[in-house]
Amino acid sequence: MTPRILLVEDTPDIALWLGTALRQGGMAVEFATDGHEADRCLQAGHGFDAVLLDLQLPGQDGLSVLQALRARGDTVPVLILTARASVPDRVLGLNMGADDYLPKPFDLSELEARLQVLLRRQGRTKTSALRWGPLEMQPDTSEVQLHGQPLALTQREAAALRVLLASPQRTVSKEQLHAEVFADESAGLDAVEVLIYRLRKKLESAALVPGAGAGVAITTFRGMGYMLTQAVKPSQAPTP
């Protein structure tokens, strides 16, 4: 099952950025843009596995939402996200029942790590698939599906894909891929290029299945590394 997260954030750009990142990380995200809406979403039987809660909200501030939630005896993990970074503000939020506190601006990887800790602590962690668009990998078995169909990969190809899926919308350097895929071998950096070439070909072949939507590509950013991107189907490619 997929963890359900309530993201309470009134700044549209931040909400869109966080929601997109968390969904690509295998979580189901629902939004509330003010305190009153958040309080309605968090009534008994809400079913959320964690809450990301901004403090400075219109209508009803985040601390009031948190206080009402705990007064109902609800123990859902709450991670506060706020520009209020002073120690007294942190202590106040924690004393009122927050499980963790992350001041803005923050790094996305730190937020994801803290959220996973809260889910594990509450016994709410599910083994979530790694996803990028129609591509999905089960982290425990390394089974891969593209458009719902199995994709046969070698152990090294699966290892490389796992690294790329773990860093959506970020470039992964050739050196990082080499360190994680060929750590115990004497293969040179050129082995990464060969591996990526083979992985690309398999992704391209799978995208040719009739009725399949947009596929997945591995794009090279010269001097930076590789990143998963949406593939352009031949019919969509621009005319030279």
GROMACS .gro file of C-alpha atoms in nm:
model
  240
    1MET     CA    1   0.000   0.000   0.000
    2THR     CA    2   0.106   0.359  -0.067
    3PRO     CA    3   0.158   0.600   0.225
    4ARG     CA    4  -0.100   0.881   0.227
    5ILE     CA    5   0.041   1.223   0.309
    6LEU     CA    6  -0.152   1.543   0.382
    7LEU     CA    7   0.050   1.846   0.270
    8VAL     CA    8  -0.075   2.165   0.436
    9GLU     CA    9   0.088   2.454   0.250
   10ASP     CA   10  -0.062   2.780   0.125
   11THR     CA   11   0.217   2.875  -0.117
   12PRO     CA   12   0.124   2.719  -0.455
   13ASP     CA   13   0.478   2.687  -0.590
   14ILE     CA   14   0.604   2.510  -0.278
   15ALA     CA   15   0.299   2.284  -0.264
   16LEU     CA   16   0.340   2.185  -0.630
   17TRP     CA   17   0.714   2.120  -0.589
   18LEU     CA   18   0.675   1.910  -0.276
   19GLY     CA   19   0.369   1.724  -0.399
   20THR     CA   20   0.538   1.629  -0.725
   21ALA     CA   21   0.854   1.512  -0.550
   22LEU     CA   22   0.667   1.302  -0.293
   23ARG     CA   23   0.446   1.141  -0.556
   24GLN     CA   24   0.751   1.049  -0.760
   25GLY     CA   25   0.884   0.893  -0.440
   26GLY     CA   26   0.586   0.659  -0.429
   27MET     CA   27   0.354   0.847  -0.193
   28ALA     CA   28  -0.006   0.959  -0.235
   29VAL     CA   29  -0.033   1.331  -0.158
   30GLU     CA   30  -0.342   1.535  -0.080
   31PHE     CA   31  -0.342   1.909  -0.025
   32ALA     CA   32  -0.489   2.163   0.214
   33THR     CA   33  -0.421   2.532   0.155
   34ASP     CA   34  -0.545   2.683   0.481
   35GLY     CA   35  -0.591   2.588   0.843
   36HIS     CA   36  -0.965   2.534   0.832
   37GLU     CA   37  -0.935   2.299   0.535
   38ALA     CA   38  -0.655   2.109   0.709
   39ASP     CA   39  -0.866   2.070   1.022
   40ARG     CA   40  -1.155   1.931   0.816
   41CYS     CA   41  -0.922   1.687   0.640
   42LEU     CA   42  -0.789   1.561   0.973
   43GLN     CA   43  -1.115   1.469   1.141
   44ALA     CA   44  -1.162   1.118   1.280
   45GLY     CA   45  -1.104   0.843   1.026
   46HIS     CA   46  -0.896   1.057   0.790
   47GLY     CA   47  -0.657   0.770   0.706
   48PHE     CA   48  -0.344   0.979   0.654
   49ASP     CA   49  -0.009   0.825   0.744
   50ALA     CA   50   0.170   1.157   0.802
   51VAL     CA   51   0.110   1.531   0.786
   52LEU     CA   52   0.344   1.799   0.653
   53LEU     CA   53   0.221   2.113   0.824
   54ASP     CA   54   0.313   2.474   0.755
   55LEU     CA   55   0.260   2.708   1.051
   56GLN     CA   56   0.179   3.034   0.877
   57LEU     CA   57  -0.160   2.954   0.725
   58PRO     CA   58  -0.464   3.168   0.642
   59GLY     CA   59  -0.777   3.116   0.844
   60GLN     CA   60  -0.630   2.905   1.122
   61ASP     CA   61  -0.259   2.881   1.197
   62GLY     CA   62  -0.073   2.552   1.192
   63LEU     CA   63  -0.023   2.532   1.568
   64SER     CA   64  -0.400   2.556   1.621
   65VAL     CA   65  -0.451   2.274   1.371
   66LEU     CA   66  -0.191   2.066   1.555
   67GLN     CA   67  -0.341   2.143   1.895
   68ALA     CA   68  -0.689   2.039   1.782
   69LEU     CA   69  -0.552   1.722   1.623
   70ARG     CA   70  -0.378   1.611   1.942
   71ALA     CA   71  -0.679   1.709   2.154
   72ARG     CA   72  -0.877   1.449   1.958
   73GLY     CA   73  -0.620   1.187   2.059
   74ASP     CA   74  -0.490   1.154   1.703
   75THR     CA   75  -0.129   1.032   1.692
   76VAL     CA   76  -0.065   1.067   1.317
   77PRO     CA   77   0.297   1.185   1.270
   78VAL     CA   78   0.326   1.560   1.204
   79LEU     CA   79   0.632   1.722   1.050
   80ILE     CA   80   0.624   2.101   1.079
   81LEU     CA   81   0.757   2.304   0.786
   82THR     CA   82   0.797   2.673   0.855
   83ALA     CA   83   1.006   2.984   0.814
   84ARG     CA   84   0.994   3.030   1.192
   85ALA     CA   85   1.337   2.891   1.269
   86SER     CA   86   1.395   3.023   1.621
   87VAL     CA   87   1.453   2.777   1.905
   88PRO     CA   88   1.146   2.895   2.106
   89ASP     CA   89   0.923   2.837   1.803
   90ARG     CA   90   1.064   2.487   1.757
   91VAL     CA   91   1.020   2.402   2.124
   92LEU     CA   92   0.662   2.532   2.119
   93GLY     CA   93   0.572   2.319   1.817
   94LEU     CA   94   0.731   2.006   1.963
   95ASN     CA   95   0.568   2.061   2.301
   96MET     CA   96   0.230   2.090   2.132
   97GLY     CA   97   0.271   1.748   1.975
   98ALA     CA   98   0.476   1.783   1.656
   99ASP     CA   99   0.700   1.486   1.582
  100ASP     CA  100   0.966   1.680   1.395
  101TYR     CA  101   1.046   2.031   1.276
  102LEU     CA  102   1.216   2.142   0.955
  103PRO     CA  103   1.282   2.515   0.897
  104LYS     CA  104   1.253   2.667   0.550
  105PRO     CA  105   1.440   2.669   0.321
  106PHE     CA  106   1.520   2.300   0.339
  107ASP     CA  107   1.674   2.034   0.117
  108LEU     CA  108   1.428   1.793  -0.038
  109SER     CA  109   1.643   1.491   0.045
  110GLU     CA  110   1.641   1.587   0.414
  111LEU     CA  111   1.264   1.622   0.413
  112GLU     CA  112   1.222   1.280   0.249
  113ALA     CA  113   1.460   1.120   0.501
  114ARG     CA  114   1.283   1.274   0.801
  115LEU     CA  115   0.945   1.170   0.666
  116GLN     CA  116   1.059   0.811   0.621
  117VAL     CA  117   1.187   0.808   0.980
  118LEU     CA  118   0.845   0.919   1.108
  119LEU     CA  119   0.665   0.658   0.901
  120ARG     CA  120   0.895   0.381   1.026
  121ARG     CA  121   0.867   0.497   1.385
  122GLN     CA  122   0.488   0.471   1.373
  123GLY     CA  123   0.494   0.135   1.197
  124ARG     CA  124   0.332   0.298   0.896
  125THR     CA  125   0.608   0.237   0.645
  126LYS     CA  126   0.506   0.042   0.339
  127THR     CA  127   0.754  -0.090   0.089
  128SER     CA  128   0.690   0.168  -0.180
  129ALA     CA  129   0.781   0.113  -0.540
  130LEU     CA  130   1.027   0.350  -0.703
  131ARG     CA  131   0.845   0.525  -0.986
  132TRP     CA  132   0.906   0.760  -1.273
  133GLY     CA  133   0.606   0.806  -1.498
  134PRO     CA  134   0.509   0.462  -1.638
  135LEU     CA  135   0.829   0.304  -1.501
  136GLU     CA  136   0.812   0.118  -1.169
  137MET     CA  137   1.064  -0.084  -0.968
  138GLN     CA  138   0.998  -0.290  -0.657
  139PRO     CA  139   1.288  -0.208  -0.421
  140ASP     CA  140   1.290  -0.547  -0.249
  141THR     CA  141   1.297  -0.763  -0.562
  142SER     CA  142   1.428  -0.522  -0.830
  143GLU     CA  143   1.138  -0.629  -1.052
  144VAL     CA  144   1.074  -0.361  -1.313
  145GLN     CA  145   0.761  -0.278  -1.510
  146LEU     CA  146   0.712  -0.026  -1.789
  147HIS     CA  147   0.353   0.054  -1.887
  148GLY     CA  148   0.250  -0.234  -1.660
  149GLN     CA  149   0.459  -0.488  -1.852
  150PRO     CA  150   0.765  -0.667  -1.706
  151LEU     CA  151   1.102  -0.535  -1.822
  152ALA     CA  152   1.382  -0.792  -1.813
  153LEU     CA  153   1.704  -0.638  -1.683
  154THR     CA  154   2.039  -0.778  -1.577
  155GLN     CA  155   2.152  -0.729  -1.219
  156ARG     CA  156   2.377  -0.437  -1.315
  157GLU     CA  157   2.111  -0.274  -1.532
  158ALA     CA  158   1.864  -0.296  -1.244
  159ALA     CA  159   2.123  -0.150  -1.005
  160ALA     CA  160   2.185   0.146  -1.238
  161LEU     CA  161   1.813   0.205  -1.285
  162ARG     CA  162   1.761   0.198  -0.908
  163VAL     CA  163   2.018   0.478  -0.867
  164LEU     CA  164   1.846   0.687  -1.134
  165LEU     CA  165   1.498   0.625  -0.988
  166ALA     CA  166   1.620   0.727  -0.643
  167SER     CA  167   1.715   1.071  -0.779
  168PRO     CA  168   1.420   1.186  -0.992
  169GLN     CA  169   1.471   1.518  -1.168
  170ARG     CA  170   1.837   1.519  -1.066
  171THR     CA  171   2.142   1.428  -1.270
  172VAL     CA  172   2.345   1.129  -1.150
  173SER     CA  173   2.713   1.149  -1.233
  174LYS     CA  174   2.902   0.876  -1.412
  175GLU     CA  175   3.127   0.848  -1.107
  176GLN     CA  176   2.832   0.788  -0.875
  177LEU     CA  177   2.689   0.519  -1.100
  178HIS     CA  178   3.030   0.356  -1.122
  179ALA     CA  179   3.072   0.358  -0.745
  180GLU     CA  180   2.730   0.205  -0.680
  181VAL     CA  181   2.714  -0.047  -0.964
  182PHE     CA  182   3.078  -0.152  -1.007
  183ALA     CA  183   3.201  -0.094  -0.652
  184ASP     CA  184   3.376  -0.429  -0.612
  185GLU     CA  185   3.514  -0.458  -0.964
  186SER     CA  186   3.803  -0.318  -1.161
  187ALA     CA  187   3.584  -0.193  -1.449
  188GLY     CA  188   3.661   0.158  -1.570
  189LEU     CA  189   3.423   0.449  -1.617
  190ASP     CA  190   3.363   0.340  -1.977
  191ALA     CA  191   3.168   0.045  -1.837
  192VAL     CA  192   2.902   0.291  -1.719
  193GLU     CA  193   2.853   0.422  -2.074
  194VAL     CA  194   2.809   0.069  -2.206
  195LEU     CA  195   2.563  -0.012  -1.929
  196ILE     CA  196   2.356   0.302  -1.988
  197TYR     CA  197   2.352   0.229  -2.363
  198ARG     CA  198   2.206  -0.118  -2.303
  199LEU     CA  199   1.954   0.013  -2.052
  200ARG     CA  200   1.844   0.283  -2.296
  201LYS     CA  201   1.785   0.025  -2.568
  202LYS     CA  202   1.564  -0.185  -2.342
  203LEU     CA  203   1.359   0.117  -2.237
  204GLU     CA  204   1.319   0.220  -2.602
  205SER     CA  205   1.211  -0.129  -2.709
  206ALA     CA  206   0.951  -0.150  -2.433
  207ALA     CA  207   0.807   0.187  -2.539
  208LEU     CA  208   0.729   0.049  -2.885
  209VAL     CA  209   0.449  -0.172  -2.749
  210PRO     CA  210   0.122  -0.078  -2.927
  211GLY     CA  211  -0.100   0.141  -2.712
  212ALA     CA  212   0.178   0.239  -2.472
  213GLY     CA  213   0.188   0.601  -2.369
  214ALA     CA  214   0.495   0.820  -2.344
  215GLY     CA  215   0.800   0.615  -2.255
  216VAL     CA  216   1.102   0.679  -2.037
  217ALA     CA  217   1.443   0.788  -2.163
  218ILE     CA  218   1.784   0.834  -2.006
  219THR     CA  219   1.917   1.174  -2.107
  220THR     CA  220   2.287   1.259  -2.093
  221PHE     CA  221   2.379   1.604  -1.966
  222ARG     CA  222   2.734   1.658  -2.080
  223GLY     CA  223   2.972   1.714  -1.793
  224MET     CA  224   2.699   1.646  -1.535
  225GLY     CA  225   2.566   1.294  -1.577
  226TYR     CA  226   2.241   1.111  -1.655
  227MET     CA  227   1.878   1.172  -1.570
  228LEU     CA  228   1.547   0.995  -1.634
  229THR     CA  229   1.325   1.200  -1.866
  230GLN     CA  230   1.009   1.146  -2.067
  231ALA     CA  231   1.078   0.990  -2.404
  232VAL     CA  232   0.940   1.146  -2.720
  233LYS     CA  233   0.754   0.893  -2.934
  234PRO     CA  234   0.862   0.888  -3.301
  235SER     CA  235   0.532   1.042  -3.415
  236GLN     CA  236   0.590   1.333  -3.175
  237ALA     CA  237   0.946   1.400  -3.277
  238PRO     CA  238   1.000   1.735  -3.453
  239THR     CA  239   1.057   1.727  -3.829
  240PRO     CA  240   1.423   1.796  -3.916
   0.00000   0.00000   0.00000
